CSV table of C-alpha atoms and ligand atoms in Angstrom, one decimal:
chain,number,residue,atom,x,y,z
M,1,UNK,CA,22.7,31.8,-8.7
M,2,UNK,CA,19.7,29.7,-9.7
M,3,UNK,CA,16.2,31.0,-9.2
M,4,UNK,CA,14.7,30.5,-5.7
M,5,UNK,CA,12.8,27.3,-5.2
M,6,UNK,CA,9.4,27.0,-3.5
M,7,UNK,CA,7.8,24.0,-2.0
M,8,UNK,CA,4.0,23.9,-1.2
M,9,UNK,CA,2.4,21.1,0.8
M,10,UNK,CA,-1.4,20.8,0.8
M,11,UNK,CA,-4.3,18.4,1.6
M,12,UNK,CA,-7.6,18.1,-0.3
M,13,UNK,CA,-10.7,16.0,-0.6
M,14,UNK,CA,-11.6,14.0,-3.7
M,15,UNK,CA,-15.0,14.9,-5.0
M,16,UNK,CA,-15.4,11.8,-7.1
M,17,UNK,CA,-14.0,8.4,-6.5
M,18,UNK,CA,-10.4,8.1,-7.8
M,19,UNK,CA,-10.0,4.5,-8.9
M,20,UNK,CA,-6.7,3.3,-10.3
M,21,UNK,CA,-7.5,4.3,-13.9
M,22,UNK,CA,-8.3,7.9,-12.9
M,23,UNK,CA,-5.2,8.2,-10.7
M,24,UNK,CA,-3.1,6.8,-13.6
M,25,UNK,CA,-4.6,9.5,-15.9
M,26,UNK,CA,-4.0,12.2,-13.4
M,27,UNK,CA,-0.4,11.1,-12.9
M,28,UNK,CA,0.4,10.7,-16.5
M,29,UNK,CA,-0.9,14.2,-17.2
M,30,UNK,CA,0.9,15.6,-14.2
M,31,UNK,CA,4.2,14.0,-14.9
M,32,UNK,CA,4.3,15.3,-18.5
M,33,UNK,CA,3.4,18.8,-17.5
M,34,UNK,CA,5.5,19.0,-14.4
M,35,UNK,CA,8.6,17.9,-16.4
M,36,UNK,CA,7.9,20.7,-18.9
M,37,UNK,CA,7.7,23.2,-16.0
M,38,UNK,CA,10.6,22.0,-14.0
M,39,UNK,CA,8.4,20.8,-11.2
M,40,UNK,CA,8.8,17.8,-9.0
M,41,UNK,CA,7.0,16.4,-6.0
M,42,UNK,CA,4.9,13.6,-4.6
M,43,UNK,CA,1.2,12.7,-4.3
M,44,UNK,CA,-0.4,10.5,-1.7
M,45,UNK,CA,-3.9,9.2,-2.0
M,46,UNK,CA,-5.9,7.5,0.8
M,47,UNK,CA,-9.6,7.1,1.4
M,48,UNK,CA,-10.7,10.0,-0.7
M,49,UNK,CA,-8.0,12.4,0.5
M,50,UNK,CA,-4.9,13.8,-1.2
M,51,UNK,CA,-1.7,15.0,0.2
M,52,UNK,CA,0.6,16.6,-2.3
M,53,UNK,CA,4.0,18.3,-2.2
M,54,UNK,CA,5.0,20.5,-5.2
M,55,UNK,CA,8.4,22.0,-5.6
M,56,UNK,CA,10.2,24.1,-8.3
M,57,UNK,CA,10.6,27.7,-9.4
M,58,UNK,CA,8.2,29.9,-7.5
M,59,UNK,CA,6.2,31.1,-10.5
M,60,UNK,CA,5.7,27.6,-11.8
M,61,UNK,CA,4.5,26.4,-8.4
M,62,UNK,CA,2.1,29.3,-8.0
M,63,UNK,CA,0.7,28.9,-11.4
M,64,UNK,CA,0.0,25.2,-10.9
M,65,UNK,CA,-1.5,25.8,-7.4
M,66,UNK,CA,-3.9,28.2,-9.0
M,67,UNK,CA,-5.0,25.5,-11.5
M,68,UNK,CA,-5.1,22.9,-8.8
M,69,UNK,CA,-7.3,25.0,-6.5
M,70,UNK,CA,-9.8,25.4,-9.4
M,71,UNK,CA,-9.8,21.7,-10.3
M,72,UNK,CA,-13.3,20.4,-9.7
M,73,UNK,CA,-12.1,16.8,-9.1
M,74,UNK,CA,-11.3,17.8,-5.5
M,75,UNK,CA,-12.2,20.5,-3.0
M,76,UNK,CA,-11.2,21.6,0.5
M,77,UNK,CA,-7.7,22.4,-0.7
M,78,UNK,CA,-5.8,23.5,2.4
M,79,UNK,CA,-2.2,24.6,2.1
M,80,UNK,CA,-0.3,23.4,5.1
M,81,UNK,CA,3.1,24.7,4.4
M,82,UNK,CA,4.9,27.0,1.9
M,83,UNK,CA,8.6,27.0,2.1
M,84,UNK,CA,11.6,28.5,0.3
M,85,UNK,CA,14.0,25.6,-0.2
M,86,UNK,CA,17.7,25.4,-1.1
M,87,UNK,CA,17.4,22.0,-2.7
M,88,UNK,CA,14.7,19.8,-4.1
M,89,UNK,CA,13.6,16.8,-2.0
M,90,UNK,CA,11.9,15.0,-4.9
M,91,UNK,CA,14.5,15.5,-7.6
M,92,UNK,CA,13.9,12.2,-9.3
M,93,UNK,CA,10.1,12.6,-9.3
M,94,UNK,CA,8.1,14.8,-11.6
M,95,UNK,CA,5.3,13.4,-9.4
M,96,UNK,CA,6.0,10.5,-7.2
M,97,UNK,CA,3.0,8.5,-6.1
M,98,UNK,CA,2.1,6.2,-3.3
M,99,UNK,CA,-1.3,4.7,-2.6
M,100,UNK,CA,-1.1,4.5,1.2
M,101,UNK,CA,-1.9,1.2,2.7
M,102,UNK,CA,-0.7,-0.9,-0.2
M,103,UNK,CA,2.9,-0.5,0.8
M,104,UNK,CA,4.8,-3.0,2.9
M,105,UNK,CA,6.7,-0.2,4.6
M,106,UNK,CA,4.9,0.9,7.7
M,107,UNK,CA,3.2,4.3,7.3
M,108,UNK,CA,4.3,6.9,9.9
M,109,UNK,CA,2.6,7.0,13.2
M,110,UNK,CA,-0.7,8.8,13.1
M,111,UNK,CA,-1.1,8.6,9.4
M,112,UNK,CA,-2.5,5.1,9.0
M,113,UNK,CA,-6.1,5.7,7.9
M,114,UNK,CA,-6.6,9.4,7.7
M,115,UNK,CA,-4.7,12.6,7.3
M,116,UNK,CA,-5.5,13.5,11.0
M,117,UNK,CA,-2.0,14.7,11.9
M,118,UNK,CA,-1.7,16.7,8.7
M,119,UNK,CA,-5.1,18.4,9.4
M,120,UNK,CA,-4.5,19.1,13.0
M,121,UNK,CA,-5.3,22.6,14.1
M,122,UNK,CA,-1.9,22.6,15.7
M,123,UNK,CA,0.5,24.0,13.0
M,124,UNK,CA,3.5,22.4,14.5
M,125,UNK,CA,1.9,19.0,14.4
M,126,UNK,CA,1.0,19.6,10.7
M,127,UNK,CA,4.6,20.6,9.9
M,128,UNK,CA,6.0,17.6,11.7
M,129,UNK,CA,3.6,15.4,9.8
M,130,UNK,CA,4.6,16.9,6.5
M,131,UNK,CA,8.3,16.3,7.3
M,132,UNK,CA,7.7,12.8,8.5
M,133,UNK,CA,5.8,11.9,5.4
M,134,UNK,CA,8.5,13.4,3.2
M,135,UNK,CA,11.2,11.3,4.8
M,136,UNK,CA,9.0,8.3,4.7
M,137,UNK,CA,8.2,8.7,1.0
M,138,UNK,CA,11.8,9.2,0.0
M,139,UNK,CA,13.0,6.2,2.0
M,140,UNK,CA,10.2,4.1,0.6
M,141,UNK,CA,10.8,5.0,-3.0
M,142,UNK,CA,14.6,4.7,-2.6
M,143,UNK,CA,14.2,1.2,-1.3
M,144,UNK,CA,11.8,0.2,-4.1
N,1,FMN,C1,-5.0,16.1,-6.4
N,1,FMN,C2,-4.5,16.7,-7.7
N,1,FMN,C3,-3.2,16.8,-8.0
N,1,FMN,C4,-2.8,17.4,-9.2
N,1,FMN,N1,-1.4,17.5,-9.5
N,1,FMN,C5,-1.0,18.0,-10.6
N,1,FMN,C6,0.4,18.1,-10.9
N,1,FMN,O1,1.3,17.8,-10.2
N,1,FMN,N2,0.7,18.7,-12.1
N,1,FMN,C7,-0.2,19.1,-13.1
N,1,FMN,O2,0.2,19.6,-14.1
N,1,FMN,N3,-1.5,19.0,-12.8
N,1,FMN,C8,-1.9,18.4,-11.6
N,1,FMN,N4,-3.3,18.3,-11.4
N,1,FMN,C9,-4.2,18.7,-12.5
N,1,FMN,C10,-4.5,20.2,-12.5
N,1,FMN,O3,-5.4,20.6,-11.5
N,1,FMN,C11,-5.0,20.6,-13.9
N,1,FMN,O4,-6.0,19.8,-14.3
N,1,FMN,C12,-3.8,20.5,-14.9
N,1,FMN,O5,-2.8,21.2,-14.6
N,1,FMN,C13,-4.3,20.8,-16.4
N,1,FMN,O6,-4.6,22.1,-16.5
N,1,FMN,P1,-4.8,22.8,-17.9
N,1,FMN,O7,-5.9,22.1,-18.5
N,1,FMN,O8,-5.2,24.2,-17.6
N,1,FMN,O9,-3.5,22.7,-18.6
N,1,FMN,C14,-3.7,17.8,-10.2
N,1,FMN,C15,-5.1,17.7,-9.9
N,1,FMN,C16,-5.5,17.1,-8.7
N,1,FMN,C17,-7.0,16.9,-8.4
């Protein structure tokens, strides 16, 4: 039996402006470190907001989430969903990335300009939005 896997989905607000160079730095650093810690996931960035899914061994996910919560480059970190999962959904990505709005694939309903659905007070709506985005991201990157 392999160790249980955990997936955490959260949203946050960028404190400073993340231009392409900053995002590239963050991704390069994340990919290297995630690979070392057996972590995978995806990161979306749009209009100063982040949406990230992190998955892997529970201890590694918890440890990284502690660092991420303390990272002064963003604030208002709000975990939407913590799940025990049987299988990874982002196997091929130590940290997949999509700048929303640049893609030719339509973004899921309700997710065009903001993270409104994700941040809804209605937990069911948030969970549905996380799932929709996951499916969208995987379809988008599989087609690319
Ligand atoms: C939105 C956002 C997403 C991040 N995602 C990751 C990630 O997937 N992996 C990672 O190692 N660091 C990520 N970081 C960076 C961590 O917060 C932290 O800076 C990094 O783990 C280095 O920590 P260390 O200096 O203690 O090693 C992210 C930071 C931000 C702001």
